[in-house]
């Protein structure tokens, strides 16, 4: 955000829009001072399909957050997700510029720029260039080469791309809501930022944020992101299975899921009954939690199988002693962690944003993992003084964003 030490994170999800306002202390501590949410109606599987509804949802959430924080929100860091996201790795190489061979921040910016040079189809845009490791004169495994001495600087980077159309519709919605975008952040990266421990990221770990319409998957190894993808399934599928299975309206099915849902038949009780209204609204029946779990379990298994396939596709399945961390709104489903650990054969834990900065229960649910992660990313930007001009990664994302924005202004 432009003024001082206030940052705003915007997560436009399939089921809700979440806005978090944070204040960054001089010592770098992030405190949440505002939160706003609204039901999201204009998205399907993480992608904007109705701009007007999305604009309305964004405005509603932003208005709530600014009332609570007592500030006016003008610009935001925005999350991006959807099945169109893909990730690939690439290498960049440059010669160190200074005569005394000391590596500077400009060399790092140049080598990251070199890694960006990759054949991206014209309908796709690079969202992030994330360095995995730097290599100086053949010595690998370097995290920060600035200040070191060398002749040849290389980077192994993860390149995240997304569909131009999806990004533009997202940007258009935010701009129509009267906001500027400071930067875009990949949702799986943000969720990892919010719920993973640094030790897990060093060891190797996968985070899966199971939301309403998407599962954001990211693998981390040696501290950095090494794979990311988005699967277009989520909690809404579970709800619609319940609606069909129990012949009840979607809204009732959602209530039943939240109150009595269980992902594991073994854990469900056959002596716990609840009433189910029919679609016509006349008669109501009694159904046991066991029967409900019988409907939920196969769908959750299917979602977890898809996550398992992504872990395989990442090529890191042998390098994640940290196991799998589940978050997102749907990770609150009873029995999910247990089912996942049986299915994956990896250690599994359910993670929520541990440090929600004093807003208590509201922002500590897995539903806020993405927005909190976006906020942390933004706060780090502020703390490291990255203004978008200094040639750092964020600076580059900023310039990509300016490019997308200009491109987009030209179009409309
Ligand atoms: N206690 C619970 N048990 C089961 N499901 C839950 C529970 N609480 C929330 N959910 C589900 O979580 C989903 C919403 O999660 P979340 O807020 O992370 O999604 P989103 O960010 O809006 O969507 P997405 O990330 O997929 O675009 C809904 O499908 C909701 O039914
Ligand atoms: Mg989400």
XYZ file of C-alpha atoms and ligand atoms in Angstrom:
444
model
C 0.000 0.000 0.000
C 1.253 3.458 -0.797
C 1.102 5.100 2.611
C 3.603 4.019 5.164
C 3.182 0.704 6.791
C -0.358 -0.402 5.970
C -0.792 -3.417 3.695
C -3.981 -4.958 2.326
C -4.432 -8.518 1.086
C -7.352 -9.458 -1.155
C -8.340 -13.098 -1.719
C -11.104 -13.499 -4.279
C -12.202 -17.063 -3.582
C -14.926 -19.193 -5.117
C -17.084 -19.062 -1.993
C -15.970 -15.844 -0.287
C -13.977 -12.683 -0.833
C -11.645 -11.943 2.071
C -9.849 -8.674 2.750
C -7.262 -8.333 5.503
C -5.700 -5.031 6.498
C -2.338 -5.234 8.249
C -0.088 -2.750 9.963
C 3.626 -3.396 9.789
C 5.529 -2.224 12.886
C 8.969 -0.662 12.496
C 10.403 -3.951 13.808
C 8.664 -5.846 11.018
C 5.809 -7.321 13.095
C 2.530 -7.645 11.245
C -0.697 -6.838 13.082
C -4.091 -7.336 11.531
C -6.237 -4.259 12.065
C -9.123 -4.963 9.721
C -10.966 -7.861 8.213
C -13.866 -8.009 5.779
C -15.558 -10.886 4.025
C -18.489 -11.286 1.678
C -20.038 -14.217 -0.145
C -18.523 -14.597 -3.594
C -20.907 -15.195 -6.474
C -19.017 -14.371 -9.656
C -16.412 -17.144 -9.669
C -16.327 -20.713 -10.787
C -13.400 -22.944 -9.828
C -11.313 -19.936 -8.856
C -11.876 -18.044 -12.114
C -14.024 -14.926 -12.640
C -17.076 -15.749 -14.759
C -19.252 -12.764 -13.809
C -17.431 -9.458 -13.405
C -20.347 -7.406 -11.993
C -21.066 -9.880 -9.191
C -17.360 -10.147 -8.425
C -17.042 -6.343 -8.240
C -19.991 -6.212 -5.814
C -18.478 -8.899 -3.581
C -15.087 -7.171 -3.570
C -16.664 -3.800 -2.670
C -18.687 -5.338 0.160
C -15.650 -7.039 1.697
C -13.444 -3.961 1.221
C -16.069 -1.662 2.803
C -16.287 -3.904 5.858
C -12.516 -4.093 6.220
C -12.048 -0.329 5.938
C -14.768 0.375 8.487
C -13.066 -1.930 10.929
C -9.570 -0.588 10.257
C -10.718 3.035 10.084
C -8.807 3.711 6.877
C -9.584 4.085 3.213
C -8.333 1.200 1.084
C -6.948 2.329 -2.241
C -4.679 -0.492 -3.332
C -4.292 -4.173 -2.596
C -2.059 -7.190 -3.018
C -4.215 -9.663 -4.850
C -4.168 -13.466 -4.898
C -4.482 -15.446 -8.101
C -5.624 -19.036 -8.548
C -7.402 -21.340 -11.024
C -6.766 -24.414 -13.131
C -4.919 -22.223 -15.658
C -1.899 -21.826 -13.365
C 1.190 -23.797 -14.311
C 4.734 -23.997 -13.051
C 8.002 -24.862 -14.769
C 11.660 -24.438 -13.957
C 14.258 -22.561 -15.921
C 17.860 -21.446 -15.556
C 19.336 -18.008 -16.108
C 23.013 -17.136 -16.518
C 24.868 -13.773 -16.506
C 28.427 -12.539 -16.131
C 29.027 -10.547 -12.936
C 29.200 -6.866 -13.910
C 31.591 -5.238 -11.434
C 35.274 -5.206 -12.095
C 36.100 -6.358 -8.567
C 33.661 -9.268 -9.248
C 31.469 -8.531 -6.252
C 27.885 -9.670 -6.942
C 25.328 -6.889 -6.540
C 21.527 -6.719 -6.356
C 21.588 -5.581 -9.994
C 23.349 -8.794 -11.018
C 20.626 -10.765 -9.208
C 17.944 -8.766 -10.993
C 19.649 -9.396 -14.331
C 19.984 -13.136 -13.770
C 16.311 -13.387 -12.792
C 15.447 -11.437 -15.897
C 17.521 -13.944 -17.883
C 15.552 -16.822 -16.315
C 12.340 -15.155 -17.530
C 13.427 -15.610 -21.097
C 11.453 -18.713 -21.869
C 8.978 -19.659 -24.556
C 5.641 -18.681 -23.060
C 2.603 -18.940 -25.393
C 1.123 -15.535 -26.276
C -2.060 -16.200 -24.291
C -0.103 -16.771 -21.058
C 1.664 -14.380 -18.733
C 4.461 -14.920 -16.214
C 3.180 -14.265 -12.678
C 6.278 -15.062 -10.610
C 9.941 -15.809 -11.176
C 10.935 -17.455 -7.890
C 14.609 -18.240 -7.336
C 15.196 -21.766 -5.961
C 18.969 -21.484 -5.727
C 21.808 -19.409 -7.075
C 24.991 -20.894 -8.492
C 28.233 -18.891 -8.403
C 31.046 -20.193 -10.607
C 29.606 -23.696 -10.370
C 29.031 -23.686 -6.583
C 25.342 -24.385 -6.058
C 22.893 -24.154 -3.176
C 23.379 -20.424 -2.586
C 20.323 -18.570 -1.284
C 21.573 -14.993 -1.401
C 24.607 -14.314 -3.592
C 24.728 -10.525 -3.002
C 28.142 -9.578 -1.611
C 29.821 -12.797 -2.778
C 32.601 -12.746 -5.337
C 32.431 -14.557 -8.666
C 32.527 -14.379 -12.429
C 29.467 -16.321 -13.487
C 26.094 -16.065 -11.731
C 23.364 -18.590 -12.441
C 19.889 -19.050 -11.019
C 17.596 -22.052 -10.936
C 14.141 -20.490 -10.884
C 10.549 -21.599 -10.762
C 8.426 -19.779 -13.308
C 4.710 -19.511 -12.596
C 2.442 -18.646 -15.498
C -1.284 -18.056 -15.845
C -3.798 -17.431 -18.578
C -3.828 -13.818 -19.777
C -7.635 -13.792 -20.033
C -8.179 -15.055 -16.475
C -5.654 -12.550 -15.099
C -7.253 -9.699 -17.010
C -10.749 -10.526 -15.782
C -9.429 -10.593 -12.235
C -7.623 -7.256 -12.662
C -10.656 -5.744 -14.336
C -12.877 -6.762 -11.409
C -10.507 -5.217 -8.884
C -10.096 -2.019 -10.875
C -13.851 -1.725 -11.379
C -14.179 -1.998 -7.611
C -12.096 1.201 -7.473
C -8.837 -0.367 -6.309
C -5.317 -0.420 -7.600
C -3.260 -3.586 -7.559
C 0.166 -3.322 -5.916
C 1.157 -6.841 -6.853
C -0.253 -10.281 -7.602
C 0.579 -13.288 -5.436
C 0.024 -16.912 -6.339
C -2.527 -18.434 -3.933
C -0.639 -21.700 -3.278
C 2.463 -19.655 -2.426
C 0.412 -17.457 -0.084
C -1.206 -20.422 1.690
C 2.241 -21.932 2.224
C 3.433 -18.634 3.637
C 0.582 -18.629 6.159
C 0.546 -22.188 7.482
C 3.971 -23.768 6.987
C 6.778 -23.701 9.513
C 10.193 -22.608 8.217
C 11.575 -26.022 9.260
C 8.969 -27.798 7.141
C 9.815 -25.693 4.127
C 13.498 -26.463 4.569
C 12.929 -30.214 4.899
C 10.438 -30.505 2.069
C 6.662 -30.267 2.426
C 3.463 -29.994 0.408
C 0.620 -27.633 1.282
C -2.873 -28.280 -0.079
C -5.415 -25.485 0.442
C -8.823 -27.110 -0.066
C -11.290 -24.298 -0.675
C -14.765 -24.232 -2.172
C -13.929 -24.589 -5.869
C -10.171 -25.149 -6.000
C -7.373 -26.999 -4.284
C -4.188 -24.938 -4.326
C -1.153 -27.235 -4.173
C 2.419 -26.113 -3.559
C 5.602 -28.058 -2.811
C 8.485 -26.454 -0.927
C 12.015 -27.783 -0.701
C 15.118 -26.224 0.848
C 13.056 -23.214 1.842
C 11.620 -22.277 -1.518
C 8.683 -23.112 -3.720
C 9.543 -25.833 -6.196
C 6.124 -26.709 -7.636
C 2.648 -25.208 -7.727
C -0.626 -26.125 -9.344
C -4.331 -25.612 -8.871
C -6.903 -28.414 -9.102
C -10.426 -27.247 -9.997
C -12.301 -29.174 -7.252
C -13.260 -28.370 -3.669
C -15.844 -28.285 -0.910
C -18.681 -27.265 -3.225
C -18.446 -30.700 -4.827
C -18.947 -32.345 -1.440
C -21.992 -30.129 -0.815
C -23.571 -30.982 -4.148
C -22.998 -34.716 -3.540
C -24.862 -34.351 -0.234
C -27.670 -32.428 -1.964
C -28.070 -35.165 -4.560
C -27.554 -38.055 -2.145
C -30.055 -36.801 0.437
C -32.360 -35.102 -2.104
C -32.205 -31.773 -0.304
C -31.517 -28.161 -1.447
C -27.886 -27.039 -1.714
C -28.215 -24.568 1.167
C -29.492 -27.340 3.477
C -26.773 -29.690 2.258
C -24.131 -27.035 3.108
C -25.574 -26.609 6.631
C -25.616 -30.369 7.156
C -22.021 -30.653 5.970
C -20.801 -27.923 8.318
C -22.676 -29.288 11.311
C -22.501 -33.070 10.944
C -20.066 -33.715 8.097
C -17.386 -36.362 8.495
C -14.876 -37.541 5.895
C -14.325 -40.935 7.447
C -17.104 -43.525 7.856
C -15.091 -45.221 10.617
C -15.288 -42.067 12.720
C -18.967 -41.319 12.011
C -21.673 -42.336 14.495
C -24.622 -44.459 13.475
C -26.555 -43.354 16.570
C -26.363 -39.650 15.708
C -29.351 -38.542 13.653
C -30.304 -35.212 12.097
C -33.363 -33.989 10.193
C -33.209 -33.471 6.436
C -35.747 -31.335 4.580
C -36.680 -32.435 1.073
C -36.393 -30.259 -2.044
C -40.142 -29.629 -2.089
C -39.976 -28.613 1.569
C -42.780 -30.948 2.720
C -41.667 -34.007 4.619
C -38.410 -34.257 6.538
C -36.451 -37.423 7.256
C -33.948 -38.575 9.833
C -30.508 -39.464 8.549
C -27.523 -40.783 10.497
C -24.039 -39.310 10.423
C -22.803 -42.700 9.180
C -24.945 -42.419 6.042
C -23.759 -38.833 5.507
C -20.111 -39.918 5.826
C -20.817 -42.629 3.227
C -21.661 -39.839 0.778
C -18.753 -37.554 1.723
C -15.922 -40.097 1.940
C -15.714 -41.169 -1.741
C -15.659 -37.535 -2.923
C -12.964 -36.588 -0.436
C -10.971 -39.661 -1.468
C -11.232 -38.529 -5.068
C -10.039 -34.998 -4.190
C -7.133 -36.445 -2.199
C -6.227 -38.764 -5.087
C -5.955 -35.704 -7.302
C -3.695 -34.049 -4.731
C -1.616 -37.252 -4.653
C -1.254 -37.150 -8.417
C -0.053 -33.551 -8.230
C 2.536 -34.535 -5.626
C 3.770 -37.210 -8.039
C 3.752 -34.745 -10.931
C 5.898 -32.363 -8.872
C 8.689 -34.949 -8.879
C 9.265 -34.196 -5.187
C 7.291 -37.081 -3.650
C 10.486 -38.622 -2.258
C 11.656 -35.288 -0.886
C 8.863 -34.284 1.479
C 9.704 -35.604 4.949
C 7.610 -32.686 6.202
C 4.599 -34.487 4.715
C 1.389 -32.809 3.673
C -0.217 -29.834 5.401
C -3.925 -29.364 4.685
C -5.579 -25.975 5.011
C -8.405 -23.945 3.412
C -12.028 -23.853 4.556
C -12.668 -27.501 3.726
C -9.764 -28.696 5.872
C -12.079 -28.171 8.868
C -14.040 -31.244 7.782
C -13.948 -33.817 10.576
C -11.785 -36.872 9.849
C -10.073 -35.295 6.850
C -6.556 -35.396 8.294
C -6.978 -39.040 9.307
C -8.310 -40.063 5.878
C -5.515 -38.164 4.132
C -2.751 -39.764 6.172
C -4.177 -43.238 5.462
C -4.392 -42.436 1.778
C -1.068 -40.659 1.246
C 1.212 -42.647 3.505
C 2.842 -39.301 4.389
C 2.567 -37.519 7.706
C -0.433 -35.181 7.477
C -1.452 -32.263 9.633
C -4.252 -29.746 9.348
C -2.767 -26.251 9.460
C -4.423 -22.946 10.203
C -2.824 -19.503 10.131
C -1.050 -19.810 13.462
C -0.366 -16.168 13.988
C -3.517 -14.281 13.156
C -2.337 -11.162 14.967
C -5.021 -10.664 17.559
C -8.183 -11.111 15.515
C -8.893 -14.353 17.309
C -11.044 -17.037 15.773
C -12.094 -15.049 12.746
C -8.829 -14.970 10.837
C -7.420 -18.142 12.337
C -9.584 -20.500 10.264
C -8.027 -22.261 7.278
C -10.333 -20.180 5.107
C -8.015 -17.215 5.761
C -4.748 -18.987 4.954
C -4.537 -17.382 1.520
C -5.427 -13.839 2.570
C -3.048 -13.971 5.528
C -0.290 -15.325 3.284
C -0.870 -12.512 0.783
C -0.615 -10.048 3.671
C 2.664 -11.566 4.893
C 4.064 -11.428 1.374
C 3.065 -7.766 1.181
C 4.542 -7.034 4.613
C 7.859 -8.554 3.572
C 7.786 -6.330 0.533
C 7.456 -3.296 2.795
C 10.052 -4.430 5.301
C 12.691 -5.138 2.695
C 11.945 -1.760 1.179
C 11.013 -3.248 -2.138
C 9.350 -0.415 -3.891
C 9.042 -2.090 -7.231
C 12.008 -0.112 -8.570
C 14.928 -1.970 -7.099
C 15.115 -4.906 -9.450
C 14.137 -7.520 -6.891
C 11.722 -10.326 -7.649
C 8.857 -8.246 -6.461
C 10.031 -5.359 -8.569
C 9.873 -7.600 -11.540
C 6.456 -8.903 -10.713
C 5.494 -5.262 -10.386
C 6.739 -4.491 -13.838
C 5.000 -7.559 -15.265
C 1.855 -6.332 -13.631
C 2.284 -2.865 -15.101
C 2.718 -4.504 -18.463
C -0.425 -6.606 -18.030
C -2.295 -3.566 -16.788
C -1.195 -1.392 -19.686
C -2.002 -4.142 -22.107
C -5.360 -4.444 -20.533
C -6.006 -0.677 -20.626
C -5.199 -0.749 -24.305
C -7.818 -3.409 -24.780
C -10.751 -1.848 -22.954
N -16.375 -27.142 9.186
C -16.366 -27.372 7.864
N -16.535 -28.624 7.394
C -16.535 -28.879 6.078
N -16.399 -27.943 5.130
C -16.219 -26.673 5.538
C -16.203 -26.310 6.912
N -16.030 -24.980 7.009
C -15.931 -24.509 5.729
N -16.069 -25.521 4.847
C -16.061 -25.450 3.377
O -14.974 -24.706 2.946
C -15.253 -24.147 1.666
C -14.769 -22.721 1.619
O -13.396 -22.690 1.847
P -12.526 -21.415 1.512
O -13.055 -20.235 2.228
O -11.109 -21.774 1.738
O -12.838 -21.279 -0.059
P -12.557 -20.104 -1.083
O -11.227 -19.526 -0.809
O -13.712 -19.167 -1.130
O -12.565 -20.900 -2.463
P -11.385 -21.307 -3.459
O -10.111 -21.167 -2.745
O -11.704 -22.723 -3.813
O -11.539 -20.388 -4.629
C -16.762 -24.268 1.447
O -17.020 -25.278 0.483
C -17.266 -24.701 2.832
O -18.376 -25.562 2.735
Mg -9.274 -20.018 -1.396
